[in-house]
């Protein structure tokens, strides 16, 4: 991999190109308060964060990315609309692959604009793509909002919808829940016995652990209500499966999703948003006829993404992480804005990977 001086030089050049596109340069602290941030990152990032304790400030963490602290900064005192750029190191533990870096540089471009979020999506994608130069990278796009809308359209309990929403970013858990709610999965014998018991606490022994008896009772009641709920209709499960299987060039994916929307109207607005985004990308010179769209793309990345997502990957180096990634995170702004809401989208580039690819390494 390139040395730090080379990486910093490339990061400075990328940041300058983002400033030329209208972004304001900002800085964030390397050490961030952990209490709020750990709840906002995905399960993967939470498990890989470097966390420490400070006697005066409580739990602190080395920043695992820039987006959350930039959103905090903007929601506290940012003007509208706003464009920001930044560069610096982020830190993530690597417990499974010692070859992957646990400290590397990101350069980012973020747009906060309530007037036309679709145009902002296209702007961020195009600005990131242009900054990557002529490297033969495969661009992949997706839209988490379509799957979220599909979940909202299911004819089932609100508790089940909430569980599915929570696990959209955990594909295996999401699939297990769909199978369970559809009656496809066997209920564990221990759970059946628990639900059938007239007094579940009769042979429970002394109370230990962090949960109170009332919390356990509430959980058992929730399980009983779920067991009594009607299973998901096979037709609805088939529609979810159809959405998740969409993997095509963007125009063809749009047609497939429009066909699905005929039977699942809840996704219609999101699908039409995808259509408008495709036109916005075309206006910025993007060849959408060769642009990949995967309905499941982005489901194993940051949990704060809730709409458009994208990534640029080196086809010749499938072992490498994405050279650039990004997406829309309106819900994150809603959480951190304390009542103030503004749509936002952004992306980051890893200059170390870009330099390595250019050198043929």
mmCIF file of N, CA and C in Angstrom, residues 19-120:
data_model
loop_
_atom_site.group_PDB
_atom_site.id
_atom_site.type_symbol
_atom_site.label_atom_id
_atom_site.label_comp_id
_atom_site.label_asym_id
_atom_site.label_seq_id
_atom_site.Cartn_x
_atom_site.Cartn_y
_atom_site.Cartn_z
ATOM 1 N N UNK A 19 -13.965 20.922 -2.839
ATOM 2 C CA UNK A 19 -14.131 22.357 -2.555
ATOM 3 C C UNK A 19 -14.480 23.108 -3.837
ATOM 4 N N UNK A 20 -13.861 22.708 -4.956
ATOM 5 C CA UNK A 20 -14.158 23.340 -6.237
ATOM 6 C C UNK A 20 -15.601 23.083 -6.662
ATOM 7 N N UNK A 21 -16.173 21.980 -6.183
ATOM 8 C CA UNK A 21 -17.573 21.668 -6.481
ATOM 9 C C UNK A 21 -18.535 22.413 -5.569
ATOM 10 N N UNK A 22 -18.000 23.214 -4.637
ATOM 11 C CA UNK A 22 -18.848 24.045 -3.789
ATOM 12 C C UNK A 22 -18.908 23.649 -2.333
ATOM 13 N N UNK A 23 -18.056 22.694 -1.922
ATOM 14 C CA UNK A 23 -18.109 22.214 -0.536
ATOM 15 C C UNK A 23 -17.254 23.072 0.388
ATOM 16 N N UNK A 24 -17.719 23.219 1.609
ATOM 17 C CA UNK A 24 -16.982 23.936 2.666
ATOM 18 C C UNK A 24 -16.131 22.934 3.433
ATOM 19 N N UNK A 25 -14.873 23.267 3.668
ATOM 20 C CA UNK A 25 -13.977 22.386 4.399
ATOM 21 C C UNK A 25 -14.313 22.413 5.886
ATOM 22 N N UNK A 26 -14.456 21.217 6.496
ATOM 23 C CA UNK A 26 -14.734 21.117 7.926
ATOM 24 C C UNK A 26 -13.807 20.085 8.560
ATOM 25 N N UNK A 27 -13.672 20.180 9.864
ATOM 26 C CA UNK A 27 -12.874 19.227 10.643
ATOM 27 C C UNK A 27 -13.743 18.630 11.741
ATOM 28 N N UNK A 28 -13.451 17.397 12.126
ATOM 29 C CA UNK A 28 -14.111 16.797 13.289
ATOM 30 C C UNK A 28 -13.044 16.223 14.210
ATOM 31 N N UNK A 29 -13.369 16.110 15.490
ATOM 32 C CA UNK A 29 -12.428 15.545 16.454
ATOM 33 C C UNK A 29 -12.199 14.062 16.176
ATOM 34 N N UNK A 30 -10.969 13.617 16.396
ATOM 35 C CA UNK A 30 -10.664 12.189 16.262
ATOM 36 C C UNK A 30 -11.345 11.402 17.376
ATOM 37 N N UNK A 31 -11.351 11.957 18.578
ATOM 38 C CA UNK A 31 -11.981 11.305 19.725
ATOM 39 C C UNK A 31 -13.411 11.824 19.849
ATOM 40 N N UNK A 32 -14.367 10.891 19.793
ATOM 41 C CA UNK A 32 -15.786 11.245 19.781
ATOM 42 C C UNK A 32 -16.497 10.621 20.988
ATOM 43 N N UNK A 33 -17.559 11.265 21.482
ATOM 44 C CA UNK A 33 -18.345 10.657 22.574
ATOM 45 C C UNK A 33 -19.021 9.393 22.088
ATOM 46 N N UNK A 34 -18.876 8.314 22.838
ATOM 47 C CA UNK A 34 -19.327 7.009 22.359
ATOM 48 C C UNK A 34 -20.806 6.768 22.597
ATOM 49 N N UNK A 35 -21.373 7.343 23.632
ATOM 50 C CA UNK A 35 -22.728 6.981 24.055
ATOM 51 C C UNK A 35 -23.742 7.138 22.935
ATOM 52 N N UNK A 36 -23.736 8.297 22.270
ATOM 53 C CA UNK A 36 -24.695 8.556 21.196
ATOM 54 C C UNK A 36 -24.290 7.836 19.921
ATOM 55 N N UNK A 37 -23.014 7.890 19.577
ATOM 56 C CA UNK A 37 -22.563 7.387 18.289
ATOM 57 C C UNK A 37 -22.721 5.873 18.158
ATOM 58 N N UNK A 38 -22.470 5.138 19.224
ATOM 59 C CA UNK A 38 -22.543 3.687 19.122
ATOM 60 C C UNK A 38 -23.953 3.212 18.778
ATOM 61 N N UNK A 39 -24.975 3.958 19.178
ATOM 62 C CA UNK A 39 -26.354 3.588 18.857
ATOM 63 C C UNK A 39 -26.707 3.885 17.408
ATOM 64 N N UNK A 40 -25.936 4.753 16.760
ATOM 65 C CA UNK A 40 -26.272 5.181 15.406
ATOM 66 C C UNK A 40 -25.559 4.373 14.333
ATOM 67 N N UNK A 41 -24.445 3.762 14.668
ATOM 68 C CA UNK A 41 -23.719 2.958 13.698
ATOM 69 C C UNK A 41 -24.324 1.561 13.626
ATOM 70 N N UNK A 42 -24.030 0.869 12.527
ATOM 71 C CA UNK A 42 -24.516 -0.490 12.366
ATOM 72 C C UNK A 42 -23.845 -1.451 13.332
ATOM 73 N N UNK A 43 -24.416 -2.637 13.416
ATOM 74 C CA UNK A 43 -23.903 -3.662 14.323
ATOM 75 C C UNK A 43 -22.443 -3.974 14.040
ATOM 76 N N UNK A 44 -22.076 -4.023 12.750
ATOM 77 C CA UNK A 44 -20.704 -4.338 12.373
ATOM 78 C C UNK A 44 -19.741 -3.278 12.885
ATOM 79 N N UNK A 45 -20.065 -1.998 12.677
ATOM 80 C CA UNK A 45 -19.171 -0.925 13.101
ATOM 81 C C UNK A 45 -19.128 -0.832 14.623
ATOM 82 N N UNK A 46 -20.269 -1.006 15.271
ATOM 83 C CA UNK A 46 -20.279 -0.968 16.746
ATOM 84 C C UNK A 46 -19.331 -2.016 17.312
ATOM 85 N N UNK A 47 -19.319 -3.203 16.698
ATOM 86 C CA UNK A 47 -18.461 -4.279 17.195
ATOM 87 C C UNK A 47 -16.992 -4.055 16.915
ATOM 88 N N UNK A 48 -16.692 -3.119 16.009
ATOM 89 C CA UNK A 48 -15.295 -2.903 15.624
ATOM 90 C C UNK A 48 -14.761 -1.542 16.061
ATOM 91 N N UNK A 49 -15.513 -0.831 16.869
ATOM 92 C CA UNK A 49 -15.078 0.498 17.303
ATOM 93 C C UNK A 49 -14.040 0.386 18.423
ATOM 94 N N UNK A 50 -13.104 1.306 18.411
ATOM 95 C CA UNK A 50 -12.133 1.421 19.507
ATOM 96 C C UNK A 50 -12.744 2.330 20.569
ATOM 97 N N UNK A 51 -13.099 1.757 21.693
ATOM 98 C CA UNK A 51 -13.790 2.495 22.747
ATOM 99 C C UNK A 51 -12.895 2.549 23.991
ATOM 100 N N UNK A 52 -12.871 3.713 24.619
ATOM 101 C CA UNK A 52 -12.101 3.876 25.848
ATOM 102 C C UNK A 52 -12.930 4.683 26.834
ATOM 103 N N UNK A 53 -12.445 4.802 28.051
ATOM 104 C CA UNK A 53 -13.183 5.530 29.088
ATOM 105 C C UNK A 53 -12.358 6.710 29.574
ATOM 106 N N UNK A 54 -13.031 7.831 29.743
ATOM 107 C CA UNK A 54 -12.401 9.050 30.234
ATOM 108 C C UNK A 54 -13.082 9.449 31.539
ATOM 109 N N UNK A 55 -12.290 9.746 32.561
ATOM 110 C CA UNK A 55 -12.851 10.049 33.876
ATOM 111 C C UNK A 55 -13.770 11.266 33.843
ATOM 112 N N UNK A 56 -13.489 12.234 32.977
ATOM 113 C CA UNK A 56 -14.279 13.451 32.916
ATOM 114 C C UNK A 56 -15.392 13.384 31.866
ATOM 115 N N UNK A 57 -15.113 12.724 30.728
ATOM 116 C CA UNK A 57 -16.036 12.757 29.594
ATOM 117 C C UNK A 57 -16.793 11.453 29.376
ATOM 118 N N UNK A 58 -16.546 10.459 30.176
ATOM 119 C CA UNK A 58 -17.227 9.179 30.009
ATOM 120 C C UNK A 58 -16.642 8.367 28.866
ATOM 121 N N UNK A 59 -17.448 7.466 28.298
ATOM 122 C CA UNK A 59 -16.957 6.619 27.211
ATOM 123 C C UNK A 59 -16.679 7.439 25.962
ATOM 124 N N UNK A 60 -15.514 7.218 25.390
ATOM 125 C CA UNK A 60 -15.102 7.886 24.159
ATOM 126 C C UNK A 60 -14.704 6.827 23.130
ATOM 127 N N UNK A 61 -14.731 7.227 21.837
ATOM 128 C CA UNK A 61 -14.348 6.293 20.782
ATOM 129 C C UNK A 61 -13.534 7.028 19.719
ATOM 130 N N UNK A 62 -12.585 6.295 19.116
ATOM 131 C CA UNK A 62 -11.916 6.825 17.942
ATOM 132 C C UNK A 62 -12.921 6.804 16.798
ATOM 133 N N UNK A 63 -13.044 7.892 16.060
ATOM 134 C CA UNK A 63 -14.111 7.998 15.057
ATOM 135 C C UNK A 63 -14.001 6.863 14.028
ATOM 136 N N UNK A 64 -15.084 6.128 13.834
ATOM 137 C CA UNK A 64 -15.087 5.087 12.810
ATOM 138 C C UNK A 64 -15.490 5.612 11.443
ATOM 139 N N UNK A 65 -16.040 6.821 11.378
ATOM 140 C CA UNK A 65 -16.306 7.501 10.115
ATOM 141 C C UNK A 65 -16.558 8.972 10.414
ATOM 142 N N UNK A 66 -16.815 9.757 9.366
ATOM 143 C CA UNK A 66 -17.014 11.199 9.537
ATOM 144 C C UNK A 66 -18.477 11.612 9.518
ATOM 145 N N UNK A 67 -19.344 10.821 8.912
ATOM 146 C CA UNK A 67 -20.695 11.292 8.636
ATOM 147 C C UNK A 67 -21.443 11.701 9.897
ATOM 148 N N UNK A 68 -21.429 10.856 10.926
ATOM 149 C CA UNK A 68 -22.194 11.169 12.132
ATOM 150 C C UNK A 68 -21.709 12.470 12.788
ATOM 151 N N UNK A 69 -20.410 12.660 13.016
ATOM 152 C CA UNK A 69 -19.999 13.942 13.606
ATOM 153 C C UNK A 69 -20.263 15.142 12.697
ATOM 154 N N UNK A 70 -20.199 14.963 11.367
ATOM 155 C CA UNK A 70 -20.518 16.075 10.462
ATOM 156 C C UNK A 70 -22.002 16.422 10.562
ATOM 157 N N UNK A 71 -22.859 15.407 10.650
ATOM 158 C CA UNK A 71 -24.289 15.668 10.821
ATOM 159 C C UNK A 71 -24.534 16.390 12.144
ATOM 160 N N UNK A 72 -23.891 15.951 13.209
ATOM 161 C CA UNK A 72 -24.042 16.631 14.502
ATOM 162 C C UNK A 72 -23.660 18.102 14.396
ATOM 163 N N UNK A 73 -22.551 18.355 13.714
ATOM 164 C CA UNK A 73 -22.084 19.730 13.549
ATOM 165 C C UNK A 73 -23.103 20.554 12.752
ATOM 166 N N UNK A 74 -23.609 19.972 11.650
ATOM 167 C CA UNK A 74 -24.550 20.719 10.812
ATOM 168 C C UNK A 74 -25.856 20.980 11.549
ATOM 169 N N UNK A 75 -26.387 19.974 12.232
ATOM 170 C CA UNK A 75 -27.665 20.143 12.902
ATOM 171 C C UNK A 75 -27.562 21.128 14.057
ATOM 172 N N UNK A 76 -26.361 21.325 14.574
ATOM 173 C CA UNK A 76 -26.181 22.276 15.678
ATOM 174 C C UNK A 76 -26.140 23.720 15.182
ATOM 175 N N UNK A 77 -25.435 23.969 14.065
ATOM 176 C CA UNK A 77 -25.316 25.364 13.637
ATOM 177 C C UNK A 77 -25.041 25.515 12.143
ATOM 178 N N UNK A 78 -25.460 24.580 11.306
ATOM 179 C CA UNK A 78 -25.213 24.688 9.878
ATOM 180 C C UNK A 78 -26.275 25.502 9.154
ATOM 181 N N UNK A 79 -25.874 26.146 8.067
ATOM 182 C CA UNK A 79 -26.809 26.876 7.219
ATOM 183 C C UNK A 79 -27.412 25.915 6.202
ATOM 184 N N UNK A 80 -28.428 26.356 5.487
ATOM 185 C CA UNK A 80 -29.062 25.521 4.471
ATOM 186 C C UNK A 80 -29.192 26.300 3.172
ATOM 187 N N UNK A 81 -28.963 25.641 2.031
ATOM 188 C CA UNK A 81 -28.371 24.315 1.885
ATOM 189 C C UNK A 81 -26.885 24.370 2.227
ATOM 190 N N UNK A 82 -26.274 23.203 2.373
ATOM 191 C CA UNK A 82 -24.862 23.164 2.744
ATOM 192 C C UNK A 82 -24.172 21.998 2.049
ATOM 193 N N UNK A 83 -22.900 22.221 1.726
ATOM 194 C CA UNK A 83 -22.042 21.176 1.178
ATOM 195 C C UNK A 83 -20.746 21.192 1.969
ATOM 196 N N UNK A 84 -20.304 20.002 2.405
ATOM 197 C CA UNK A 84 -19.102 19.912 3.229
ATOM 198 C C UNK A 84 -18.127 18.910 2.620
ATOM 199 N N UNK A 85 -16.846 19.164 2.865
ATOM 200 C CA UNK A 85 -15.820 18.180 2.562
ATOM 201 C C UNK A 85 -14.865 18.090 3.743
ATOM 202 N N UNK A 86 -14.166 16.969 3.838
ATOM 203 C CA UNK A 86 -13.264 16.708 4.960
ATOM 204 C C UNK A 86 -12.308 15.598 4.543
ATOM 205 N N UNK A 87 -11.251 15.439 5.297
ATOM 206 C CA UNK A 87 -10.361 14.292 5.112
ATOM 207 C C UNK A 87 -9.668 14.009 6.430
ATOM 208 N N UNK A 88 -9.329 12.767 6.632
ATOM 209 C CA UNK A 88 -8.655 12.375 7.865
ATOM 210 C C UNK A 88 -8.765 10.884 8.091
ATOM 211 N N UNK A 89 -8.203 10.445 9.184
ATOM 212 C CA UNK A 89 -8.160 9.014 9.467
ATOM 213 C C UNK A 89 -9.393 8.554 10.236
ATOM 214 N N UNK A 90 -9.819 7.325 9.945
ATOM 215 C CA UNK A 90 -10.863 6.649 10.710
ATOM 216 C C UNK A 90 -10.279 5.337 11.216
ATOM 217 N N UNK A 91 -10.934 4.755 12.223
ATOM 218 C CA UNK A 91 -10.352 3.625 12.934
ATOM 219 C C UNK A 91 -11.397 2.523 13.136
ATOM 220 N N UNK A 92 -11.070 1.306 12.711
ATOM 221 C CA UNK A 92 -11.961 0.164 12.913
ATOM 222 C C UNK A 92 -11.136 -1.085 13.177
ATOM 223 N N UNK A 93 -11.486 -1.801 14.233
ATOM 224 C CA UNK A 93 -10.796 -3.054 14.531
ATOM 225 C C UNK A 93 -11.048 -4.069 13.423
ATOM 226 N N UNK A 94 -10.018 -4.884 13.130
ATOM 227 C CA UNK A 94 -10.158 -5.949 12.135
ATOM 228 C C UNK A 94 -9.861 -7.276 12.845
ATOM 229 N N UNK A 95 -10.903 -7.971 13.224
ATOM 230 C CA UNK A 95 -10.725 -9.192 14.007
ATOM 231 C C UNK A 95 -10.705 -10.445 13.144
ATOM 232 N N UNK A 96 -11.201 -10.350 11.892
ATOM 233 C CA UNK A 96 -11.280 -11.529 11.030
ATOM 234 C C UNK A 96 -10.209 -11.552 9.950
ATOM 235 N N UNK A 97 -9.723 -10.393 9.541
ATOM 236 C CA UNK A 97 -8.758 -10.325 8.450
ATOM 237 C C UNK A 97 -7.619 -9.385 8.835
ATOM 238 N N UNK A 98 -6.471 -9.947 9.238
ATOM 239 C CA UNK A 98 -5.357 -9.096 9.680
ATOM 240 C C UNK A 98 -4.745 -8.279 8.553
ATOM 241 N N UNK A 99 -5.067 -8.621 7.292
ATOM 242 C CA UNK A 99 -4.521 -7.889 6.160
ATOM 243 C C UNK A 99 -5.264 -6.575 5.908
ATOM 244 N N UNK A 100 -6.490 -6.460 6.420
ATOM 245 C CA UNK A 100 -7.266 -5.236 6.195
ATOM 246 C C UNK A 100 -6.838 -4.172 7.195
ATOM 247 N N UNK A 101 -6.766 -2.951 6.722
ATOM 248 C CA UNK A 101 -6.288 -1.844 7.557
ATOM 249 C C UNK A 101 -7.276 -1.531 8.672
ATOM 250 N N UNK A 102 -6.750 -1.259 9.862
ATOM 251 C CA UNK A 102 -7.605 -0.827 10.965
ATOM 252 C C UNK A 102 -7.539 0.686 11.164
ATOM 253 N N UNK A 103 -6.744 1.336 10.347
ATOM 254 C CA UNK A 103 -6.616 2.794 10.379
ATOM 255 C C UNK A 103 -6.373 3.253 8.947
ATOM 256 N N UNK A 104 -7.267 4.074 8.417
ATOM 257 C CA UNK A 104 -7.088 4.524 7.032
ATOM 258 C C UNK A 104 -7.768 5.877 6.843
ATOM 259 N N UNK A 105 -7.491 6.488 5.706
ATOM 260 C CA UNK A 105 -7.961 7.844 5.425
ATOM 261 C C UNK A 105 -9.239 7.812 4.590
ATOM 262 N N UNK A 106 -10.163 8.692 4.930
ATOM 263 C CA UNK A 106 -11.364 8.927 4.133
ATOM 264 C C UNK A 106 -11.388 10.390 3.705
ATOM 265 N N UNK A 107 -11.882 10.603 2.480
ATOM 266 C CA UNK A 107 -12.155 11.951 1.998
ATOM 267 C C UNK A 107 -13.621 11.972 1.589
ATOM 268 N N UNK A 108 -14.385 12.945 2.104
ATOM 269 C CA UNK A 108 -15.825 12.899 1.890
ATOM 270 C C UNK A 108 -16.420 14.152 1.293
ATOM 271 N N UNK A 109 -17.653 13.970 0.785
ATOM 272 C CA UNK A 109 -18.444 15.064 0.201
ATOM 273 C C UNK A 109 -19.881 14.849 0.644
ATOM 274 N N UNK A 110 -20.441 15.813 1.389
ATOM 275 C CA UNK A 110 -21.781 15.670 1.958
ATOM 276 C C UNK A 110 -22.654 16.849 1.531
ATOM 277 N N UNK A 111 -23.916 16.567 1.210
ATOM 278 C CA UNK A 111 -24.849 17.604 0.768
ATOM 279 C C UNK A 111 -26.091 17.587 1.644
ATOM 280 N N UNK A 112 -26.437 18.728 2.222
ATOM 281 C CA UNK A 112 -27.662 18.918 2.994
ATOM 282 C C UNK A 112 -28.549 19.877 2.190
ATOM 283 N N UNK A 113 -29.642 19.358 1.639
ATOM 284 C CA UNK A 113 -30.465 20.170 0.737
ATOM 285 C C UNK A 113 -31.895 19.655 0.757
ATOM 286 N N UNK A 114 -32.831 20.459 1.251
ATOM 287 C CA UNK A 114 -34.221 20.022 1.338
ATOM 288 C C UNK A 114 -35.007 20.326 0.070
ATOM 289 N N UNK A 115 -34.448 21.135 -0.836
ATOM 290 C CA UNK A 115 -35.199 21.562 -2.012
ATOM 291 C C UNK A 115 -35.383 20.431 -3.018
ATOM 292 N N UNK A 116 -34.333 19.668 -3.299
ATOM 293 C CA UNK A 116 -34.420 18.612 -4.301
ATOM 294 C C UNK A 116 -33.488 17.456 -3.940
ATOM 295 N N UNK A 117 -33.934 16.576 -3.052
ATOM 296 C CA UNK A 117 -33.085 15.453 -2.631
ATOM 297 C C UNK A 117 -32.655 14.550 -3.781
ATOM 298 N N UNK A 118 -33.523 14.354 -4.780
ATOM 299 C CA UNK A 118 -33.173 13.496 -5.908
ATOM 300 C C UNK A 118 -31.981 14.066 -6.665
ATOM 301 N N UNK A 119 -31.998 15.375 -6.917
ATOM 302 C CA UNK A 119 -30.874 16.024 -7.593
ATOM 303 C C UNK A 119 -29.607 15.927 -6.741
ATOM 304 N N UNK A 120 -29.766 16.018 -5.422
ATOM 305 C CA UNK A 120 -28.604 15.904 -4.532
ATOM 306 C C UNK A 120 -28.002 14.504 -4.608
#
